[in-house]
Amino acid sequence: MGLFSKQLLSVLEWKDESKDIIVYRHPVDKREEIMNSSTLVVRESQVALFVHKGEIADVFGPGTYKLNTENIPFLTKLLSLPTGFNSRIKAEVYFVNTKQFIGQKWGTQNPIMMRDADFGSIRLRGYGTFAFKVDDAKLFMKEVFGTNGLYKVEDVANQCRSILIQNISDAIGESGVSALDLVSNYREIADKILEVANKDYSKMGLKLCQVVVENLSLPEEVEKVLDERSKLGILGDKMGSYAQYQAAQAMRDAAQNPNGGNFAGLGVGLGAGTTIGRMFGESIASVKDETPKKKCVKCGASIDKETKFCPECGASQVTLCPKCGKEVSPNAKYCINCGEKIVTENKCPKCGATIKGNAKFCPECGEKL
């Protein structure tokens, strides 16, 4: 009775029909034992781990294996018993699924901080999907699933999600993308997240295969500022029309004032609208007048300080480092990025002679620079 109370396994395989199982232990019944000359079948996207007395004895990739001492070295030690090589193998076999588990969702429960050149420190929220897989089955067993007989995606997904979100802030910072350019650089940001987060995934024997950034949203107050900037950019030189429109709106609101009569309200509305329109127009004019100016380095024309190319002659107003190509300040002597010495060359606005360095007068005609 004792001999036949145990089941002897001749074929070991895992026909995985699930979508979320990462690790499956076979056999699950402790009464089952593996015989010498049994067949092991490991399918594509699977790895089989043999565990004997709590230690990983061997790892098998995809293929069909005849378990005997001639081709499986570790079995020699297991089967070296007085009864010979027909003994049963008291070992556990773990099948590890190495396919990609796609469509895993991530999202920021709390906003993440980002330092931006235009807006300073801002908070971002975002969401998307990611995919991961087991890259090192032995390390994954040692660090994560241990000796669990069944291990599913949901058992590790939360940890994978937390690691990804933790690295988003670093990835955005290292990508150098500004808040204004986030939408057009989702792919670049996703690639950077892959690079940064995989350093932590590899410690668990996992690999982050794909990250999809579906949305990164700015705080409401920052979005309002962007909307106002967009309005001004669309209006351009039609600021006068915008002022008239604002005045008309003010006239309408004032005319609807119930405290004055129809004609009185209209009179007040006209006066208020005209005043507001004039004030708005004057404020726009004052902004235009206060725009910082500078002289073109080539033709000497008066241009806006932030302009990078002269509208008169087309000359570049930006100084670039000759070694790394980074933009440096006009009077910089060394590049703050690589330390390269900057040798500036300007053109005299009067005679067109080339001027090196930071000379204040042209060496050819004496024109003040």
PDB file of N, CA, C and O in Angstrom, residues 130-171:
ATOM      1  N   PHE A 130       2.003  50.169 -18.682  1.00  0.00           N
ATOM      2  CA  PHE A 130       3.363  49.640 -18.777  1.00  0.00           C
ATOM      3  C   PHE A 130       3.308  48.133 -18.940  1.00  0.00           C
ATOM      4  O   PHE A 130       2.265  47.498 -18.716  1.00  0.00           O
ATOM      5  N   ALA A 131       4.435  47.553 -19.355  1.00  0.00           N
ATOM      6  CA  ALA A 131       4.555  46.099 -19.531  1.00  0.00           C
ATOM      7  C   ALA A 131       5.866  45.645 -18.906  1.00  0.00           C
ATOM      8  O   ALA A 131       6.871  46.348 -18.981  1.00  0.00           O
ATOM      9  N   PHE A 132       5.838  44.462 -18.273  1.00  0.00           N
ATOM     10  CA  PHE A 132       7.055  43.922 -17.653  1.00  0.00           C
ATOM     11  C   PHE A 132       7.103  42.420 -17.859  1.00  0.00           C
ATOM     12  O   PHE A 132       6.120  41.791 -18.264  1.00  0.00           O
ATOM     13  N   LYS A 133       8.266  41.833 -17.584  1.00  0.00           N
ATOM     14  CA  LYS A 133       8.417  40.379 -17.674  1.00  0.00           C
ATOM     15  C   LYS A 133       9.523  39.928 -16.732  1.00  0.00           C
ATOM     16  O   LYS A 133      10.303  40.747 -16.217  1.00  0.00           O
ATOM     17  N   VAL A 134       9.611  38.603 -16.521  1.00  0.00           N
ATOM     18  CA  VAL A 134      10.692  38.022 -15.723  1.00  0.00           C
ATOM     19  C   VAL A 134      11.919  37.907 -16.618  1.00  0.00           C
ATOM     20  O   VAL A 134      11.875  37.279 -17.677  1.00  0.00           O
ATOM     21  N   ASP A 135      13.014  38.510 -16.193  1.00  0.00           N
ATOM     22  CA  ASP A 135      14.243  38.498 -16.987  1.00  0.00           C
ATOM     23  C   ASP A 135      15.269  37.516 -16.426  1.00  0.00           C
ATOM     24  O   ASP A 135      16.059  36.949 -17.164  1.00  0.00           O
ATOM     25  N   ASP A 136      15.275  37.300 -15.109  1.00  0.00           N
ATOM     26  CA  ASP A 136      16.195  36.374 -14.450  1.00  0.00           C
ATOM     27  C   ASP A 136      15.377  35.546 -13.463  1.00  0.00           C
ATOM     28  O   ASP A 136      15.050  36.000 -12.365  1.00  0.00           O
ATOM     29  N   ALA A 137      15.011  34.308 -13.867  1.00  0.00           N
ATOM     30  CA  ALA A 137      14.104  33.482 -13.067  1.00  0.00           C
ATOM     31  C   ALA A 137      14.701  33.122 -11.703  1.00  0.00           C
ATOM     32  O   ALA A 137      13.997  33.115 -10.688  1.00  0.00           O
ATOM     33  N   LYS A 138      15.992  32.817 -11.676  1.00  0.00           N
ATOM     34  CA  LYS A 138      16.628  32.454 -10.398  1.00  0.00           C
ATOM     35  C   LYS A 138      16.602  33.619  -9.420  1.00  0.00           C
ATOM     36  O   LYS A 138      16.259  33.467  -8.246  1.00  0.00           O
ATOM     37  N   LEU A 139      16.962  34.809  -9.904  1.00  0.00           N
ATOM     38  CA  LEU A 139      16.958  35.983  -9.040  1.00  0.00           C
ATOM     39  C   LEU A 139      15.535  36.331  -8.606  1.00  0.00           C
ATOM     40  O   LEU A 139      15.298  36.726  -7.464  1.00  0.00           O
ATOM     41  N   PHE A 140      14.572  36.172  -9.518  1.00  0.00           N
ATOM     42  CA  PHE A 140      13.177  36.461  -9.199  1.00  0.00           C
ATOM     43  C   PHE A 140      12.677  35.549  -8.092  1.00  0.00           C
ATOM     44  O   PHE A 140      11.940  35.969  -7.198  1.00  0.00           O
ATOM     45  N   MET A 141      13.102  34.270  -8.133  1.00  0.00           N
ATOM     46  CA  MET A 141      12.694  33.331  -7.088  1.00  0.00           C
ATOM     47  C   MET A 141      13.322  33.699  -5.741  1.00  0.00           C
ATOM     48  O   MET A 141      12.655  33.688  -4.710  1.00  0.00           O
ATOM     49  N   LYS A 142      14.589  34.049  -5.768  1.00  0.00           N
ATOM     50  CA  LYS A 142      15.282  34.366  -4.522  1.00  0.00           C
ATOM     51  C   LYS A 142      14.774  35.648  -3.883  1.00  0.00           C
ATOM     52  O   LYS A 142      14.663  35.753  -2.666  1.00  0.00           O
ATOM     53  N   GLU A 143      14.478  36.655  -4.716  1.00  0.00           N
ATOM     54  CA  GLU A 143      14.144  37.973  -4.194  1.00  0.00           C
ATOM     55  C   GLU A 143      12.652  38.229  -4.034  1.00  0.00           C
ATOM     56  O   GLU A 143      12.257  39.080  -3.241  1.00  0.00           O
ATOM     57  N   VAL A 144      11.803  37.503  -4.801  1.00  0.00           N
ATOM     58  CA  VAL A 144      10.383  37.878  -4.816  1.00  0.00           C
ATOM     59  C   VAL A 144       9.459  36.730  -4.408  1.00  0.00           C
ATOM     60  O   VAL A 144       8.879  36.747  -3.327  1.00  0.00           O
ATOM     61  N   PHE A 145       9.307  35.688  -5.265  1.00  0.00           N
ATOM     62  CA  PHE A 145       8.218  34.750  -5.007  1.00  0.00           C
ATOM     63  C   PHE A 145       8.590  33.608  -4.073  1.00  0.00           C
ATOM     64  O   PHE A 145       7.715  32.923  -3.540  1.00  0.00           O
ATOM     65  N   GLY A 146       9.868  33.375  -3.802  1.00  0.00           N
ATOM     66  CA  GLY A 146      10.264  32.351  -2.841  1.00  0.00           C
ATOM     67  C   GLY A 146       9.784  30.975  -3.251  1.00  0.00           C
ATOM     68  O   GLY A 146      10.080  30.494  -4.338  1.00  0.00           O
ATOM     69  N   THR A 147       9.019  30.310  -2.377  1.00  0.00           N
ATOM     70  CA  THR A 147       8.533  28.959  -2.674  1.00  0.00           C
ATOM     71  C   THR A 147       7.011  28.929  -2.803  1.00  0.00           C
ATOM     72  O   THR A 147       6.384  27.892  -2.583  1.00  0.00           O
ATOM     73  N   ASN A 148       6.409  30.038  -3.164  1.00  0.00           N
ATOM     74  CA  ASN A 148       4.963  30.064  -3.379  1.00  0.00           C
ATOM     75  C   ASN A 148       4.592  29.140  -4.533  1.00  0.00           C
ATOM     76  O   ASN A 148       5.223  29.182  -5.594  1.00  0.00           O
ATOM     77  N   GLY A 149       3.555  28.348  -4.349  1.00  0.00           N
ATOM     78  CA  GLY A 149       3.153  27.410  -5.383  1.00  0.00           C
ATOM     79  C   GLY A 149       2.497  28.085  -6.571  1.00  0.00           C
ATOM     80  O   GLY A 149       2.508  27.549  -7.678  1.00  0.00           O
ATOM     81  N   LEU A 150       1.914  29.259  -6.357  1.00  0.00           N
ATOM     82  CA  LEU A 150       1.262  29.994  -7.426  1.00  0.00           C
ATOM     83  C   LEU A 150       1.499  31.486  -7.183  1.00  0.00           C
ATOM     84  O   LEU A 150       1.236  32.006  -6.102  1.00  0.00           O
ATOM     85  N   TYR A 151       2.029  32.153  -8.198  1.00  0.00           N
ATOM     86  CA  TYR A 151       2.341  33.582  -8.072  1.00  0.00           C
ATOM     87  C   TYR A 151       1.788  34.306  -9.287  1.00  0.00           C
ATOM     88  O   TYR A 151       2.109  33.955 -10.428  1.00  0.00           O
ATOM     89  N   LYS A 152       0.926  35.314  -9.045  1.00  0.00           N
ATOM     90  CA  LYS A 152       0.231  35.992 -10.127  1.00  0.00           C
ATOM     91  C   LYS A 152       0.749  37.416 -10.332  1.00  0.00           C
ATOM     92  O   LYS A 152       1.494  37.947  -9.507  1.00  0.00           O
ATOM     93  N   VAL A 153       0.289  38.006 -11.440  1.00  0.00           N
ATOM     94  CA  VAL A 153       0.700  39.366 -11.775  1.00  0.00           C
ATOM     95  C   VAL A 153       0.309  40.343 -10.670  1.00  0.00           C
ATOM     96  O   VAL A 153       1.067  41.225 -10.303  1.00  0.00           O
ATOM     97  N   GLU A 154      -0.886  40.150 -10.118  1.00  0.00           N
ATOM     98  CA  GLU A 154      -1.376  41.073  -9.098  1.00  0.00           C
ATOM     99  C   GLU A 154      -0.510  41.067  -7.845  1.00  0.00           C
ATOM    100  O   GLU A 154      -0.511  42.035  -7.076  1.00  0.00           O
ATOM    101  N   ASP A 155       0.257  39.979  -7.638  1.00  0.00           N
ATOM    102  CA  ASP A 155       1.113  39.889  -6.464  1.00  0.00           C
ATOM    103  C   ASP A 155       2.340  40.787  -6.559  1.00  0.00           C
ATOM    104  O   ASP A 155       2.937  41.140  -5.542  1.00  0.00           O
ATOM    105  N   VAL A 156       2.742  41.148  -7.783  1.00  0.00           N
ATOM    106  CA  VAL A 156       3.948  41.954  -7.965  1.00  0.00           C
ATOM    107  C   VAL A 156       3.658  43.277  -8.680  1.00  0.00           C
ATOM    108  O   VAL A 156       4.499  44.182  -8.697  1.00  0.00           O
ATOM    109  N   ALA A 157       2.453  43.420  -9.253  1.00  0.00           N
ATOM    110  CA  ALA A 157       2.137  44.606 -10.053  1.00  0.00           C
ATOM    111  C   ALA A 157       2.214  45.894  -9.234  1.00  0.00           C
ATOM    112  O   ALA A 157       2.691  46.924  -9.723  1.00  0.00           O
ATOM    113  N   ASN A 158       1.733  45.858  -8.000  1.00  0.00           N
ATOM    114  CA  ASN A 158       1.761  47.081  -7.185  1.00  0.00           C
ATOM    115  C   ASN A 158       3.188  47.554  -6.926  1.00  0.00           C
ATOM    116  O   ASN A 158       3.474  48.755  -6.955  1.00  0.00           O
ATOM    117  N   GLN A 159       4.094  46.599  -6.671  1.00  0.00           N
ATOM    118  CA  GLN A 159       5.492  46.968  -6.452  1.00  0.00           C
ATOM    119  C   GLN A 159       6.099  47.532  -7.730  1.00  0.00           C
ATOM    120  O   GLN A 159       6.823  48.536  -7.696  1.00  0.00           O
ATOM    121  N   CYS A 160       5.797  46.907  -8.866  1.00  0.00           N
ATOM    122  CA  CYS A 160       6.303  47.407 -10.156  1.00  0.00           C
ATOM    123  C   CYS A 160       5.767  48.805 -10.439  1.00  0.00           C
ATOM    124  O   CYS A 160       6.489  49.678 -10.925  1.00  0.00           O
ATOM    125  N   ARG A 161       4.512  49.017 -10.110  1.00  0.00           N
ATOM    126  CA  ARG A 161       3.881  50.326 -10.346  1.00  0.00           C
ATOM    127  C   ARG A 161       4.516  51.396  -9.459  1.00  0.00           C
ATOM    128  O   ARG A 161       4.787  52.521  -9.911  1.00  0.00           O
ATOM    129  N   SER A 162       4.778  51.068  -8.214  1.00  0.00           N
ATOM    130  CA  SER A 162       5.383  52.033  -7.290  1.00  0.00           C
ATOM    131  C   SER A 162       6.790  52.427  -7.726  1.00  0.00           C
ATOM    132  O   SER A 162       7.169  53.597  -7.664  1.00  0.00           O
ATOM    133  N   ILE A 163       7.566  51.452  -8.190  1.00  0.00           N
ATOM    134  CA  ILE A 163       8.923  51.739  -8.668  1.00  0.00           C
ATOM    135  C   ILE A 163       8.876  52.653  -9.883  1.00  0.00           C
ATOM    136  O   ILE A 163       9.655  53.607  -9.996  1.00  0.00           O
ATOM    137  N   LEU A 164       7.938  52.392 -10.801  1.00  0.00           N
ATOM    138  CA  LEU A 164       7.820  53.211 -12.001  1.00  0.00           C
ATOM    139  C   LEU A 164       7.494  54.656 -11.653  1.00  0.00           C
ATOM    140  O   LEU A 164       8.141  55.589 -12.132  1.00  0.00           O
ATOM    141  N   ILE A 165       6.483  54.851 -10.802  1.00  0.00           N
ATOM    142  CA  ILE A 165       6.069  56.211 -10.437  1.00  0.00           C
ATOM    143  C   ILE A 165       7.181  56.924  -9.682  1.00  0.00           C
ATOM    144  O   ILE A 165       7.406  58.130  -9.862  1.00  0.00           O
ATOM    145  N   GLN A 166       7.900  56.195  -8.838  1.00  0.00           N
ATOM    146  CA  GLN A 166       9.000  56.785  -8.083  1.00  0.00           C
ATOM    147  C   GLN A 166      10.069  57.348  -9.007  1.00  0.00           C
ATOM    148  O   GLN A 166      10.707  58.362  -8.692  1.00  0.00           O
ATOM    149  N   ASN A 167      10.256  56.726 -10.167  1.00  0.00           N
ATOM    150  CA  ASN A 167      11.314  57.149 -11.081  1.00  0.00           C
ATOM    151  C   ASN A 167      10.855  58.153 -12.141  1.00  0.00           C
ATOM    152  O   ASN A 167      11.674  58.638 -12.912  1.00  0.00           O
ATOM    153  N   ILE A 168       9.561  58.460 -12.181  1.00  0.00           N
ATOM    154  CA  ILE A 168       9.062  59.405 -13.181  1.00  0.00           C
ATOM    155  C   ILE A 168       9.665  60.787 -12.977  1.00  0.00           C
ATOM    156  O   ILE A 168      10.083  61.453 -13.927  1.00  0.00           O
ATOM    157  N   SER A 169       9.719  61.241 -11.731  1.00  0.00           N
ATOM    158  CA  SER A 169      10.270  62.567 -11.445  1.00  0.00           C
ATOM    159  C   SER A 169      11.721  62.675 -11.907  1.00  0.00           C
ATOM    160  O   SER A 169      12.116  63.653 -12.544  1.00  0.00           O
ATOM    161  N   ASP A 170      12.533  61.634 -11.608  1.00  0.00           N
ATOM    162  CA  ASP A 170      13.931  61.640 -12.039  1.00  0.00           C
ATOM    163  C   ASP A 170      14.028  61.603 -13.560  1.00  0.00           C
ATOM    164  O   ASP A 170      14.874  62.283 -14.155  1.00  0.00           O
ATOM    165  N   ALA A 171      13.153  60.818 -14.193  1.00  0.00           N
ATOM    166  CA  ALA A 171      13.197  60.690 -15.649  1.00  0.00           C
ATOM    167  C   ALA A 171      12.872  62.013 -16.339  1.00  0.00           C
ATOM    168  O   ALA A 171      13.530  62.406 -17.303  1.00  0.00           O
TER     169      ALA A 171
END
